[in-house]
Coordinates of C-alpha atoms and ligand atoms in Angstrom, one line a residue:
M1 CA 9.3 27.0 20.3
S2 CA 12.9 25.8 20.8
P3 CA 13.3 22.4 22.6
R4 CA 15.0 24.1 25.5
V5 CA 11.8 26.0 26.3
W6 CA 10.1 22.8 27.3
L7 CA 12.7 22.2 30.0
E8 CA 12.2 25.6 31.6
R9 CA 10.4 26.0 34.9
P10 CA 7.6 25.4 35.8
R11 CA 7.7 21.8 34.7
G12 CA 5.1 20.2 37.0
L13 CA 2.1 20.9 34.8
L14 CA 3.9 19.6 31.7
V15 CA 5.0 16.4 33.5
I16 CA 1.4 15.8 34.6
L17 CA 0.2 16.3 31.1
F18 CA 2.8 14.0 29.7
L19 CA 2.0 11.3 32.3
L20 CA -1.7 11.6 31.5
T21 CA -1.1 11.2 27.8
L22 CA 1.2 8.2 28.5
V23 CA -1.5 6.5 30.6
S24 CA -4.2 7.2 28.0
M25 CA -2.0 5.8 25.3
S26 CA -1.2 2.7 27.3
V27 CA -4.9 2.1 28.0
V28 CA -5.8 2.6 24.3
G29 CA -2.9 0.3 23.3
W30 CA -3.9 -2.4 25.8
F31 CA -7.6 -2.4 24.7
G32 CA -6.5 -2.4 21.1
W33 CA -4.3 -5.4 21.7
R34 CA -7.0 -7.3 23.6
L35 CA -9.4 -6.6 20.8
I36 CA -7.0 -8.0 18.3
Q37 CA -6.5 -11.1 20.4
Q38 CA -10.3 -11.6 20.9
D39 CA -10.8 -11.2 17.2
A40 CA -8.2 -13.8 16.5
I41 CA -9.8 -16.3 18.9
V42 CA -13.3 -15.8 17.4
D43 CA -11.8 -16.1 13.9
R44 CA -10.1 -19.4 14.8
Q45 CA -13.4 -20.8 16.1
Y46 CA -15.2 -19.6 13.0
A47 CA -12.5 -21.1 10.8
R48 CA -12.9 -24.5 12.6
E49 CA -16.6 -24.5 12.0
R50 CA -16.1 -23.7 8.3
L51 CA -13.5 -26.5 8.1
E52 CA -15.9 -29.1 9.6
Q53 CA -18.6 -27.9 7.2
A54 CA -16.2 -28.2 4.3
A55 CA -15.3 -31.7 5.3
D56 CA -19.0 -32.7 5.5
R57 CA -19.6 -31.2 2.1
T58 CA -16.6 -33.0 0.6
V59 CA -17.8 -36.4 2.0
V60 CA -21.3 -35.8 0.5
N61 CA -19.9 -34.8 -2.9
L62 CA -17.5 -37.7 -2.9
R63 CA -20.3 -40.2 -2.3
A64 CA -22.3 -38.7 -5.1
I65 CA -19.3 -38.9 -7.5
L66 CA -18.6 -42.5 -6.6
R67 CA -22.2 -43.4 -7.1
E68 CA -22.7 -42.1 -10.6
E69 CA -20.2 -43.2 -13.2
P70 CA -18.6 -42.9 -15.7
N71 CA -17.6 -39.3 -15.5
F72 CA -15.4 -38.2 -18.3
K73 CA -14.1 -35.3 -16.3
L74 CA -12.4 -37.7 -13.9
G75 CA -10.4 -39.7 -16.4
P76 CA -10.6 -42.0 -19.4
V77 CA -13.5 -44.4 -19.7
F78 CA -13.1 -47.7 -21.6
L79 CA -15.4 -50.4 -22.8
V80 CA -13.5 -53.7 -22.1
T81 CA -14.5 -57.1 -23.5
P82 CA -12.4 -60.2 -23.1
T83 CA -10.8 -59.6 -26.5
S84 CA -10.9 -55.8 -27.0
L85 CA -10.6 -52.4 -25.3
I86 CA -12.3 -49.4 -26.8
A87 CA -12.0 -45.9 -25.4
E88 CA -15.1 -43.8 -24.8
P89 CA -15.2 -41.9 -27.1
P90 CA -13.0 -44.1 -29.3
A91 CA -11.1 -41.4 -31.1
R92 CA -9.0 -40.7 -28.0
L93 CA -7.2 -44.0 -28.2
F94 CA -5.8 -44.6 -31.7
Y95 CA -3.4 -47.3 -30.7
L96 CA -3.2 -49.8 -27.9
P97 CA -0.3 -50.4 -25.5
F98 CA -0.8 -54.2 -25.9
P99 CA -1.3 -56.5 -28.9
S100 CA -4.9 -57.1 -30.0
A101 CA -6.5 -60.3 -28.7
D102 CA -8.8 -60.6 -31.8
P103 CA -8.7 -64.1 -33.2
E104 CA -6.6 -65.0 -36.2
A105 CA -6.6 -68.3 -38.0
P106 CA -3.3 -70.3 -37.8
A107 CA -1.1 -70.2 -40.9
A108 CA -1.5 -74.0 -41.2
T109 CA -5.2 -73.5 -42.1
F110 CA -4.1 -72.1 -45.4
A111 CA -1.1 -74.3 -46.0
E112 CA -2.8 -76.3 -48.8
G113 CA -4.0 -73.2 -50.7
E114 CA -0.6 -71.5 -50.4
S115 CA 1.1 -74.6 -51.6
L116 CA -1.1 -74.5 -54.8
E117 CA -0.4 -70.8 -55.1
F118 CA 3.3 -70.6 -54.5
T119 CA 4.9 -74.0 -54.8
Q120 CA 2.9 -75.7 -57.5
G121 CA 2.2 -72.4 -59.4
Q122 CA -1.5 -73.1 -59.9
P123 CA -3.2 -69.9 -59.1
E124 CA -6.6 -70.9 -60.5
S125 CA -6.7 -74.0 -58.3
A126 CA -5.5 -71.9 -55.3
T127 CA -8.3 -69.3 -56.1
T128 CA -10.9 -72.1 -56.1
W129 CA -9.5 -73.5 -52.9
Y130 CA -9.5 -70.1 -51.1
R131 CA -13.0 -69.4 -52.3
R132 CA -14.2 -72.6 -50.8
L133 CA -12.5 -71.9 -47.5
A134 CA -14.0 -68.3 -47.5
A135 CA -17.4 -69.8 -47.3
T136 CA -16.7 -71.2 -43.8
Q137 CA -18.5 -69.9 -40.7
D138 CA -15.4 -69.2 -38.6
P139 CA -14.7 -65.5 -39.0
A140 CA -10.9 -65.8 -38.5
T141 CA -10.6 -68.6 -41.1
R142 CA -12.9 -66.7 -43.4
A143 CA -10.9 -63.5 -43.1
G144 CA -7.7 -65.3 -43.8
A145 CA -9.2 -67.0 -46.9
L146 CA -10.7 -63.8 -48.2
L147 CA -7.3 -62.0 -47.9
R148 CA -5.5 -64.8 -49.8
L149 CA -8.3 -65.0 -52.4
A150 CA -8.2 -61.3 -53.1
R151 CA -4.4 -61.6 -53.5
T152 CA -4.5 -64.4 -56.0
L153 CA -7.3 -62.7 -58.0
R154 CA -5.3 -59.5 -58.1
K155 CA -2.1 -61.5 -59.2
S156 CA -4.0 -63.1 -62.0
G157 CA -5.2 -59.7 -63.3
R158 CA -8.8 -60.0 -62.1
E159 CA -8.8 -56.7 -60.4
R160 CA -12.5 -56.2 -60.2
D161 CA -13.1 -59.6 -58.5
A162 CA -10.2 -58.8 -56.2
V163 CA -11.8 -55.5 -55.2
A164 CA -15.1 -57.2 -54.5
V165 CA -13.3 -59.7 -52.2
Y166 CA -11.4 -56.9 -50.4
K167 CA -14.8 -55.1 -49.9
Q168 CA -16.1 -58.2 -48.1
L169 CA -13.0 -58.4 -46.0
E170 CA -13.4 -54.8 -45.0
T171 CA -16.7 -55.4 -43.3
M172 CA -15.2 -58.0 -41.0
E173 CA -14.7 -56.7 -37.5
G174 CA -13.0 -58.4 -34.5
V175 CA -10.7 -60.6 -36.6
Q176 CA -7.1 -60.3 -37.5
V177 CA -5.1 -61.3 -40.6
A178 CA -1.3 -61.2 -40.6
G179 CA -1.4 -59.9 -37.0
T180 CA -3.4 -56.8 -38.1
P181 CA -7.2 -56.0 -38.0
A182 CA -8.7 -57.5 -41.2
A183 CA -10.6 -54.3 -42.1
I184 CA -7.4 -52.2 -42.0
V185 CA -5.6 -54.7 -44.3
A186 CA -8.6 -54.6 -46.7
R187 CA -8.8 -50.8 -46.8
E188 CA -5.1 -50.6 -47.3
A189 CA -5.3 -53.0 -50.3
L190 CA -8.2 -51.0 -51.7
H191 CA -6.1 -47.8 -51.3
E192 CA -8.9 -46.5 -49.1
L193 CA -7.1 -46.4 -45.8
S194 CA -7.2 -42.7 -44.6
K195 CA -5.7 -40.7 -41.8
D196 CA -9.2 -40.4 -40.2
D197 CA -9.4 -44.3 -40.2
L198 CA -6.2 -44.5 -38.3
L199 CA -7.2 -41.7 -35.8
S200 CA -10.7 -43.1 -35.4
G201 CA -9.5 -45.7 -32.9
R202 CA -12.1 -48.2 -34.3
W203 CA -9.6 -51.0 -35.0
P204 CA -7.1 -52.3 -32.4
L205 CA -3.6 -51.4 -33.6
T206 CA -0.4 -51.6 -31.7
R207 CA 1.7 -48.5 -31.7
G208 CA 4.1 -50.1 -34.3
Q209 CA 1.3 -51.0 -36.6
F210 CA -0.2 -47.6 -36.2
E211 CA 3.0 -45.9 -37.1
F212 CA 3.6 -48.2 -40.1
Y213 CA 0.2 -47.5 -41.6
W214 CA 0.6 -43.8 -40.8
S215 CA 3.8 -43.6 -42.7
R216 CA 2.0 -45.2 -45.7
V217 CA -1.0 -42.9 -45.6
V218 CA 0.6 -39.7 -44.5
P219 CA 4.2 -40.1 -45.4
D220 CA 5.0 -36.4 -44.8
D221 CA 3.8 -36.0 -41.3
P222 CA 5.3 -37.7 -38.2
P223 CA 2.8 -40.0 -36.5
P224 CA 1.0 -38.4 -33.5
A225 CA 1.6 -39.6 -30.0
M226 CA -1.1 -40.3 -27.5
P227 CA -0.9 -38.7 -24.0
P228 CA 1.2 -41.1 -21.9
D229 CA -1.4 -41.1 -19.1
L230 CA -4.1 -42.3 -21.5
E231 CA -1.8 -45.0 -22.7
Q232 CA -1.0 -46.1 -19.1
A233 CA -4.7 -45.9 -18.2
A234 CA -5.5 -48.2 -21.2
L235 CA -2.9 -50.7 -20.1
L236 CA -4.2 -50.6 -16.6
A237 CA -7.8 -51.1 -17.8
W238 CA -6.7 -54.0 -19.9
N239 CA -4.7 -55.6 -17.1
E240 CA -7.5 -55.2 -14.6
R241 CA -10.3 -56.3 -17.0
S242 CA -11.0 -59.6 -15.3
R243 CA -11.9 -58.4 -11.8
Q244 CA -14.7 -60.6 -10.3
A245 CA -17.5 -58.3 -9.2
D246 CA -19.9 -57.0 -11.9
R247 CA -19.6 -53.5 -10.4
G248 CA -17.1 -52.0 -8.0
R249 CA -14.3 -49.7 -7.3
A250 CA -10.7 -50.2 -6.2
T251 CA -7.5 -48.4 -5.6
V252 CA -4.6 -49.9 -7.6
W253 CA -0.9 -49.2 -7.1
T254 CA 1.4 -49.2 -10.1
N255 CA 5.1 -48.2 -9.6
G256 CA 4.2 -46.4 -6.3
H257 CA 1.4 -44.4 -7.9
P258 CA -2.2 -44.9 -6.9
S259 CA -5.0 -45.2 -9.6
F260 CA -8.6 -45.6 -8.9
L261 CA -10.8 -47.9 -10.9
I262 CA -14.6 -47.8 -11.2
W263 CA -16.4 -50.4 -13.2
R264 CA -19.8 -51.7 -14.1
D265 CA -20.6 -54.6 -16.4
T266 CA -23.1 -54.0 -19.3
A267 CA -24.4 -56.1 -22.2
E268 CA -21.6 -54.8 -24.5
G269 CA -18.9 -55.4 -22.0
R270 CA -17.4 -53.8 -18.9
I271 CA -17.4 -50.0 -18.6
L272 CA -14.3 -49.2 -16.7
Q273 CA -13.1 -45.8 -15.7
V274 CA -9.4 -45.2 -14.8
T275 CA -8.8 -42.2 -12.7
T276 CA -6.7 -41.1 -9.7
P277 CA -7.9 -40.6 -6.1
A278 CA -6.5 -37.0 -6.4
A279 CA -8.7 -36.3 -9.4
I280 CA -11.8 -37.5 -7.6
L281 CA -11.0 -35.5 -4.5
R282 CA -10.4 -32.4 -6.6
S283 CA -13.8 -32.7 -8.2
A284 CA -15.4 -33.2 -4.8
S285 CA -13.9 -30.2 -3.0
S286 CA -13.7 -26.5 -3.5
E287 CA -10.5 -24.7 -4.4
S288 CA -9.8 -23.5 -0.9
T289 CA -10.0 -27.0 0.5
A290 CA -7.0 -29.3 0.5
I291 CA -7.7 -33.0 1.2
T292 CA -5.3 -35.8 2.1
A293 CA -6.7 -39.3 1.6
I294 CA -5.2 -42.3 3.3
D295 CA -6.1 -45.9 2.6
S296 CA -6.6 -48.7 5.1
D297 CA -2.9 -49.6 4.9
G298 CA -1.9 -46.1 5.9
R299 CA -0.7 -45.1 2.5
I300 CA -1.3 -41.6 1.2
V301 CA -3.4 -42.0 -1.9
A302 CA -3.8 -38.2 -2.5
G303 CA -2.6 -35.0 -0.9
S304 CA 0.3 -34.5 1.4
K305 CA 1.1 -35.0 5.1
T306 CA 1.6 -31.3 5.8
G307 CA -1.9 -30.2 6.8
I308 CA -2.8 -33.3 8.8
P309 CA -2.3 -32.0 12.3
R310 CA -4.8 -29.2 11.8
A311 CA -7.2 -31.1 9.6
A312 CA -10.9 -32.1 10.1
V313 CA -10.8 -35.9 10.0
R314 CA -13.5 -38.2 8.4
S315 CA -12.6 -41.9 8.9
A316 CA -13.4 -44.4 6.1
S317 CA -15.9 -46.3 8.2
E318 CA -17.7 -43.1 9.2
S319 CA -17.9 -41.7 5.7
Q320 CA -18.3 -45.0 3.9
L321 CA -15.6 -43.9 1.5
P322 CA -12.6 -46.0 0.3
W323 CA -10.2 -43.8 2.3
A324 CA -9.9 -41.8 5.5
L325 CA -10.0 -38.0 4.7
Y326 CA -8.1 -35.2 6.3
V327 CA -9.6 -31.9 5.2
T328 CA -7.7 -28.6 5.6
Q329 CA -8.5 -25.2 4.2
S330 CA -6.1 -22.8 2.6
N331 CA -7.1 -19.7 4.5
S332 CA -6.1 -17.0 2.1
G333 CA -9.5 -15.5 1.8
R334 CA -10.4 -15.6 5.4
N335 CA -7.0 -14.5 6.5
S336 CA -7.0 -11.5 4.4
A337 CA -10.3 -10.4 5.9
V338 CA -8.8 -10.8 9.4
L339 CA -5.7 -9.1 8.4
A340 CA -7.7 -6.2 6.9
R341 CA -9.7 -5.9 10.1
Q342 CA -6.5 -6.0 12.2
R343 CA -4.9 -3.4 9.9
Y344 CA -7.9 -1.1 10.4
L345 CA -7.7 -1.6 14.1
L346 CA -4.0 -0.8 14.1
F347 CA -4.6 2.2 11.9
A348 CA -7.4 3.5 14.2
M349 CA -5.0 3.1 17.2
V350 CA -2.2 4.9 15.4
V351 CA -4.6 7.7 14.5
M352 CA -5.7 7.8 18.1
F353 CA -2.1 7.9 19.3
A354 CA -1.4 10.6 16.8
F355 CA -4.4 12.7 18.0
L356 CA -3.4 12.2 21.6
A357 CA 0.2 13.2 20.9
A358 CA -0.8 16.2 18.9
G359 CA -3.4 17.2 21.5
T360 CA -0.8 16.9 24.2
Y361 CA 1.7 18.9 22.2
F362 CA -0.7 21.7 21.5
I363 CA -2.0 21.9 25.1
A364 CA 1.6 21.9 26.3
R365 CA 2.4 24.7 23.8
A366 CA -0.6 26.7 24.9
I367 CA 0.5 26.3 28.6
R368 CA 4.0 27.4 27.7
H369 CA 2.6 30.3 25.8
E370 CA 0.4 31.4 28.7
I371 CA 3.3 31.0 31.1
A372 CA 5.5 33.1 28.8
V373 CA 2.7 35.8 28.5
A374 CA 2.3 35.8 32.3
R375 CA 6.0 36.2 32.7
L376 CA 6.1 39.1 30.2
Q377 CA 3.3 40.8 32.0
S378 CA 5.0 40.5 35.3
D379 CA 8.2 41.8 33.8
F380 CA 6.2 44.6 32.3
V381 CA 4.7 45.5 35.7
S382 CA 8.1 45.6 37.3
A383 CA 9.6 47.6 34.4
V384 CA 6.8 50.1 34.7
S385 CA 7.3 50.4 38.4
H386 CA 11.0 51.0 37.9
E387 CA 10.3 53.6 35.2
F388 CA 8.0 55.5 37.6
R389 CA 10.1 55.1 40.7
S390 CA 13.1 57.3 39.8
P391 CA 11.2 60.4 38.7
L392 CA 8.8 60.0 41.7
T393 CA 11.7 59.6 44.1
S394 CA 13.4 62.8 42.7
I395 CA 10.1 64.7 42.9
R396 CA 9.5 63.6 46.4
Q397 CA 13.0 64.4 47.7
L398 CA 13.1 67.8 46.0
S399 CA 9.6 68.7 47.1
E400 CA 10.5 67.8 50.7
I401 CA 13.7 69.9 50.6
L402 CA 11.7 72.8 49.2
A403 CA 8.8 72.4 51.7
L404 CA 11.0 72.1 54.7
G405 CA 13.3 74.9 53.5
R406 CA 16.4 72.8 53.8
L407 CA 18.0 74.2 50.8
P408 CA 21.8 74.0 51.1
H409 CA 22.1 77.2 49.1
E410 CA 19.6 79.7 47.8
D411 CA 21.0 79.4 44.2
R412 CA 19.9 75.8 44.1
R413 CA 16.2 76.7 44.4
H414 CA 15.9 77.5 40.7
L415 CA 17.8 74.3 39.7
Y416 CA 15.4 72.2 41.9
Y417 CA 12.4 73.7 40.4
R418 CA 13.7 73.0 36.9
T419 CA 14.4 69.4 37.9
L420 CA 10.9 69.1 39.4
V421 CA 9.5 70.3 36.1
S422 CA 11.6 68.0 33.9
E423 CA 10.8 64.9 36.1
T424 CA 7.1 65.7 36.1
E425 CA 7.3 66.0 32.3
R426 CA 9.1 62.7 32.2
L427 CA 6.3 61.1 34.3
Q428 CA 3.7 62.7 32.0
R429 CA 5.5 61.3 29.0
L430 CA 5.5 57.8 30.6
V431 CA 1.9 58.0 31.4
E432 CA 1.0 59.3 27.9
K433 CA 3.1 56.5 26.4
L434 CA 1.1 53.9 28.4
L435 CA -2.2 55.6 27.6
N436 CA -1.3 55.7 23.9
F437 CA -0.2 52.1 23.9
G438 CA -3.4 51.1 25.8
G439 CA -5.6 53.0 23.3
M440 CA -3.8 51.4 20.3
E441 CA -4.0 47.9 21.8
A442 CA -7.7 48.4 22.3
G443 CA -8.1 49.7 18.8
K444 CA -9.5 53.0 20.1
R445 CA -6.9 55.3 18.6
Q446 CA -8.4 57.7 16.0
Y447 CA -6.0 58.8 13.2
H448 CA -6.4 62.1 11.4
F449 CA -4.5 62.1 8.1
E450 CA -3.1 65.1 6.5
A451 CA -0.2 66.0 4.3
V452 CA 3.0 65.8 6.3
D453 CA 6.5 66.8 5.1
A454 CA 9.0 64.3 6.3
A455 CA 11.6 67.0 6.8
D456 CA 9.2 69.0 9.1
L457 CA 8.4 65.9 11.1
V458 CA 12.0 64.8 11.6
E459 CA 13.2 68.3 12.5
N460 CA 10.4 68.8 15.0
V461 CA 10.8 65.4 16.7
T462 CA 14.7 65.6 16.9
A463 CA 14.4 69.2 18.2
E464 CA 12.5 67.7 21.2
F465 CA 15.7 65.8 22.2
E466 CA 17.9 68.9 22.1
G467 CA 17.3 69.7 25.8
Q468 CA 18.0 66.0 26.7
I469 CA 21.3 65.8 24.9
A470 CA 22.5 69.3 25.5
G471 CA 25.8 69.4 27.2
S472 CA 26.4 65.6 26.9
G473 CA 28.5 65.9 23.8
R474 CA 26.0 63.9 21.8
L475 CA 24.5 64.8 18.5
I476 CA 21.6 63.8 16.2
E477 CA 22.9 64.2 12.7
L478 CA 20.3 64.8 10.0
H479 CA 20.7 63.7 6.3
R480 CA 18.2 65.5 4.2
A481 CA 16.5 64.1 1.2
A482 CA 17.3 65.6 -2.2
T483 CA 13.6 66.1 -2.9
R484 CA 10.6 67.0 -0.8
C485 CA 9.1 63.9 0.7
C486 CA 5.4 64.2 1.6
I487 CA 3.4 61.6 3.4
E488 CA -0.3 61.4 4.2
A489 CA -0.1 60.7 7.9
D490 CA -1.4 61.4 11.3
R491 CA 1.2 63.9 12.4
E492 CA 0.9 63.2 16.1
A493 CA 1.0 59.4 15.7
L494 CA 3.9 59.5 13.4
S495 CA 5.8 61.8 15.8
I496 CA 5.2 59.3 18.5
A497 CA 6.6 56.5 16.3
L498 CA 9.7 58.5 15.3
R499 CA 10.2 59.7 18.9
N500 CA 10.2 56.2 20.2
V501 CA 12.8 55.0 17.6
V502 CA 15.1 58.0 18.1
D503 CA 14.7 57.6 21.9
N504 CA 15.7 54.0 21.6
A505 CA 18.7 54.9 19.4
L506 CA 19.9 57.4 22.1
K507 CA 19.0 55.1 25.0
Y508 CA 20.8 52.0 23.7
S509 CA 24.0 53.8 22.5
P510 CA 24.9 55.9 25.5
E511 CA 28.6 55.7 24.8
Q512 CA 28.4 56.8 21.2
P513 CA 28.2 60.5 20.3
T514 CA 26.1 60.3 17.2
V515 CA 22.7 59.1 16.1
W516 CA 21.8 59.6 12.4
V517 CA 18.4 60.3 11.0
E518 CA 17.9 60.4 7.3
W519 CA 14.9 60.4 5.0
E520 CA 14.5 59.9 1.3
R521 CA 12.1 58.9 -1.3
E522 CA 12.4 55.3 -2.5
N523 CA 10.1 54.5 -5.5
N524 CA 6.6 55.0 -4.1
S525 CA 7.7 55.1 -0.5
V526 CA 9.3 57.5 1.9
A527 CA 11.9 55.9 4.2
I528 CA 12.9 57.5 7.5
R529 CA 16.0 55.8 8.9
V530 CA 17.3 56.1 12.4
R531 CA 20.9 54.7 12.8
D532 CA 22.9 54.2 15.9
Q533 CA 26.2 52.5 16.9
G534 CA 24.8 50.8 19.9
P535 CA 25.1 47.1 20.8
G536 CA 22.9 45.9 17.9
I537 CA 20.1 43.3 18.1
P538 CA 20.8 39.5 17.8
A539 CA 19.1 38.0 14.8
C540 CA 16.9 35.7 16.9
E541 CA 15.3 38.8 18.7
R542 CA 14.7 40.9 15.6
K543 CA 11.1 39.7 15.2
A544 CA 10.2 39.4 18.8
I545 CA 11.1 43.0 19.9
F546 CA 8.0 44.3 18.0
H547 CA 5.7 42.3 20.2
K548 CA 4.4 44.0 23.3
F549 CA 6.3 43.6 26.6
V550 CA 9.2 42.0 24.9
R551 CA 12.6 43.5 25.9
G552 CA 15.8 42.4 24.2
S553 CA 18.6 40.6 26.1
A554 CA 21.1 43.4 25.5
A555 CA 18.7 45.9 27.1
T556 CA 18.1 43.9 30.2
K557 CA 21.8 43.0 30.5
A558 CA 22.9 46.6 30.3
G559 CA 20.2 47.6 32.8
V560 CA 18.7 50.1 30.3
K561 CA 15.2 51.1 31.6
G562 CA 12.2 50.5 29.4
M563 CA 8.7 48.9 29.4
G564 CA 8.9 46.9 26.2
V565 CA 5.9 48.7 24.6
G566 CA 7.7 51.3 22.3
L567 CA 8.3 49.2 19.2
A568 CA 4.9 47.4 19.5
M569 CA 3.3 50.9 19.4
V570 CA 5.5 51.9 16.4
R571 CA 4.3 48.8 14.6
H572 CA 0.6 49.6 15.3
I573 CA 1.1 53.1 13.9
M574 CA 3.0 51.9 10.8
T575 CA 0.2 49.4 10.1
A576 CA -2.4 52.1 10.4
H577 CA -0.5 54.1 7.8
G578 CA -0.2 51.2 5.4
G579 CA 3.6 51.2 6.0
E580 CA 6.0 49.0 8.0
I581 CA 8.9 49.2 10.3
L582 CA 12.1 47.3 9.4
V583 CA 15.2 46.6 11.4
A584 CA 18.7 45.9 10.2
S585 CA 21.4 45.3 12.7
E586 CA 24.9 44.0 13.2
P587 CA 25.4 42.9 16.8
G588 CA 28.2 45.1 18.3
R589 CA 28.1 47.5 15.4
G590 CA 24.7 49.2 15.7
S591 CA 21.1 49.1 14.4
T592 CA 19.1 50.9 11.8
F593 CA 15.3 51.2 12.1
T594 CA 13.4 52.2 9.0
L595 CA 9.9 53.6 9.0
L596 CA 8.7 52.9 5.5
L597 CA 5.5 54.8 4.5
P598 CA 3.6 55.2 1.3
A599 CA 4.7 58.5 -0.4
M600 CA 1.9 61.0 -1.2
K601 CA 1.3 61.6 -4.9
E602 CA 2.6 65.0 -5.9
A603 CA -0.3 67.4 -6.8
Ligands
ADP701 P1 12.1 49.3 25.5 O1 11.2 50.0 26.4 O2 12.7 48.1 26.1 O3 13.0 50.1 24.8 P2 11.0 48.9 22.9 O4 9.7 48.2 22.5 O5 11.2 50.3 22.5 O6 11.0 48.7 24.5 O7 12.2 48.0 22.4 C1 12.1 46.7 22.5 C2 13.5 46.1 22.6 O8 14.2 46.3 21.4 C3 14.4 46.7 23.6 O9 14.2 46.2 24.9 C4 15.7 46.5 23.0 O10 16.3 45.3 23.4 C5 15.6 46.5 21.6 N1 16.0 47.8 20.9 C6 15.1 48.7 20.5 N2 15.8 49.7 19.9 C7 17.1 49.3 20.0 C8 18.3 49.9 19.5 N3 18.4 51.1 18.9 N4 19.5 49.2 19.7 C9 19.5 48.1 20.4 N5 18.4 47.5 20.8 C10 17.2 48.1 20.6

């Protein structure tokens, strides 16, 4: 249906339909929009509830975490004594970021022995002196003496004795000699110092000492470095070792970064955990929860300011935690569910709109179609009336003249009778055409097939027109086929079809003298062609003219009479014969109608 058809009259029904659709769409759209809004409100409330629950859960978790310590997941744990710091487990800290506080005897303690050893050159006396000193109770002095004793023994070639002394020195923990743990020095001297000793973290070494011994034990590999945060944590633990309370927790700021200390004193020393508020909060909350913690001075110890306006707040006093908490939730999971729901809703609305629009379109189309059919039918009724009117008028006038004896001349009587006969025949043909058409439309037409020679058929049908064209100077020219063309057909029905097509050719080319009819065999078909030089048929009408009641624009413009049922009837007949009717036309130059029928197989 072309767009222009929609604008044709009557438009009222279509306008009402369009308005109804528009109103329905608006109502559906409005309800959909309200639904989405309601959904968003409910979702916001639900989200708030979840947030409050998450905040409560976080507080409970945090309290539990801060109660039980140490927790290695939260950060390094150290055992701190006034003189040492050992990481738990020790292997993690293989050097210390500060010098060891283990005691060492002052150099003056050994001055006398060293004078005997070096200045006076009396190694034997020095050995005796050191041995005596090594018997002292003070570990630092003893260690210093043992080291020097072993040295002098080794120098004087008493290797076995020297080894025995170094072995003693090796067992001494918590003392230094020459600024280094005594055990390390002894193991070095015994050539027993290994990579594992250095990495064990058992003896407090500075980084310089560690790297020095490493280069001696593993000269080929560069010394490993500890994670900087472990080093920093160790330094912090050492610096904060002397806090008063025997258990506690505190937030400590270093260079603008907050750390969190948790400690508890035990028999071996103070267990001290260094962590960050962020790490604690992380372990207390789920992944979708973001927490900002603020201390009593208003400093942010963890998290960022961004979520604070929408957060669920738990004050420090209320929660009995070291900080006030602002809990927010990253809503990705929930949002995607809402979005999915909204998307479904929108999709459902779009589908409804599409159905409404499609429904409206099809109803409008059906209305248009019904209007077009009604118009065609009314055109048909007026066309039939016109067709009948002129023969009836002639018959009536001539009958009146004859009945009243008002003949102008006696010679005319014969002519009038002839005219009465031909007009009555015309009326009969019209009635038969309508009856035939009605029968075919109702599917009541019975076909009786027999062998029909196309030449016979064409000659008989064209002969019927001789009387009609006699004296008009017009001619039906036949082009015979080279071979006999036989068709299995209902002779009468096929005659009706050909008659209609020839009648049209003559009717629509009144100014042209010749109409051509030819037939020939084409493969397995027989084609009967009727050609004229009439006005032709525009391409857009070439399909429609085969529908009932449809009359072409040229026909109506030229005022040619007709009922618009001829070609519909021809198509019925062709279909019943397993054939078809084709039209080729050049507007202004003429048309050719071809009846294409299956050829009969030669016996
Ligand atoms: P009608 O009674 O109008 O002739 P038909 O069904 O026989 O009805 O033809 C349908 C329409 O086809 C005609 O109204 C006319 O416009 C067109 N038509 C048919 N035959 C010809 C032809 N030979 N030349 C031009 N137009 C034709």
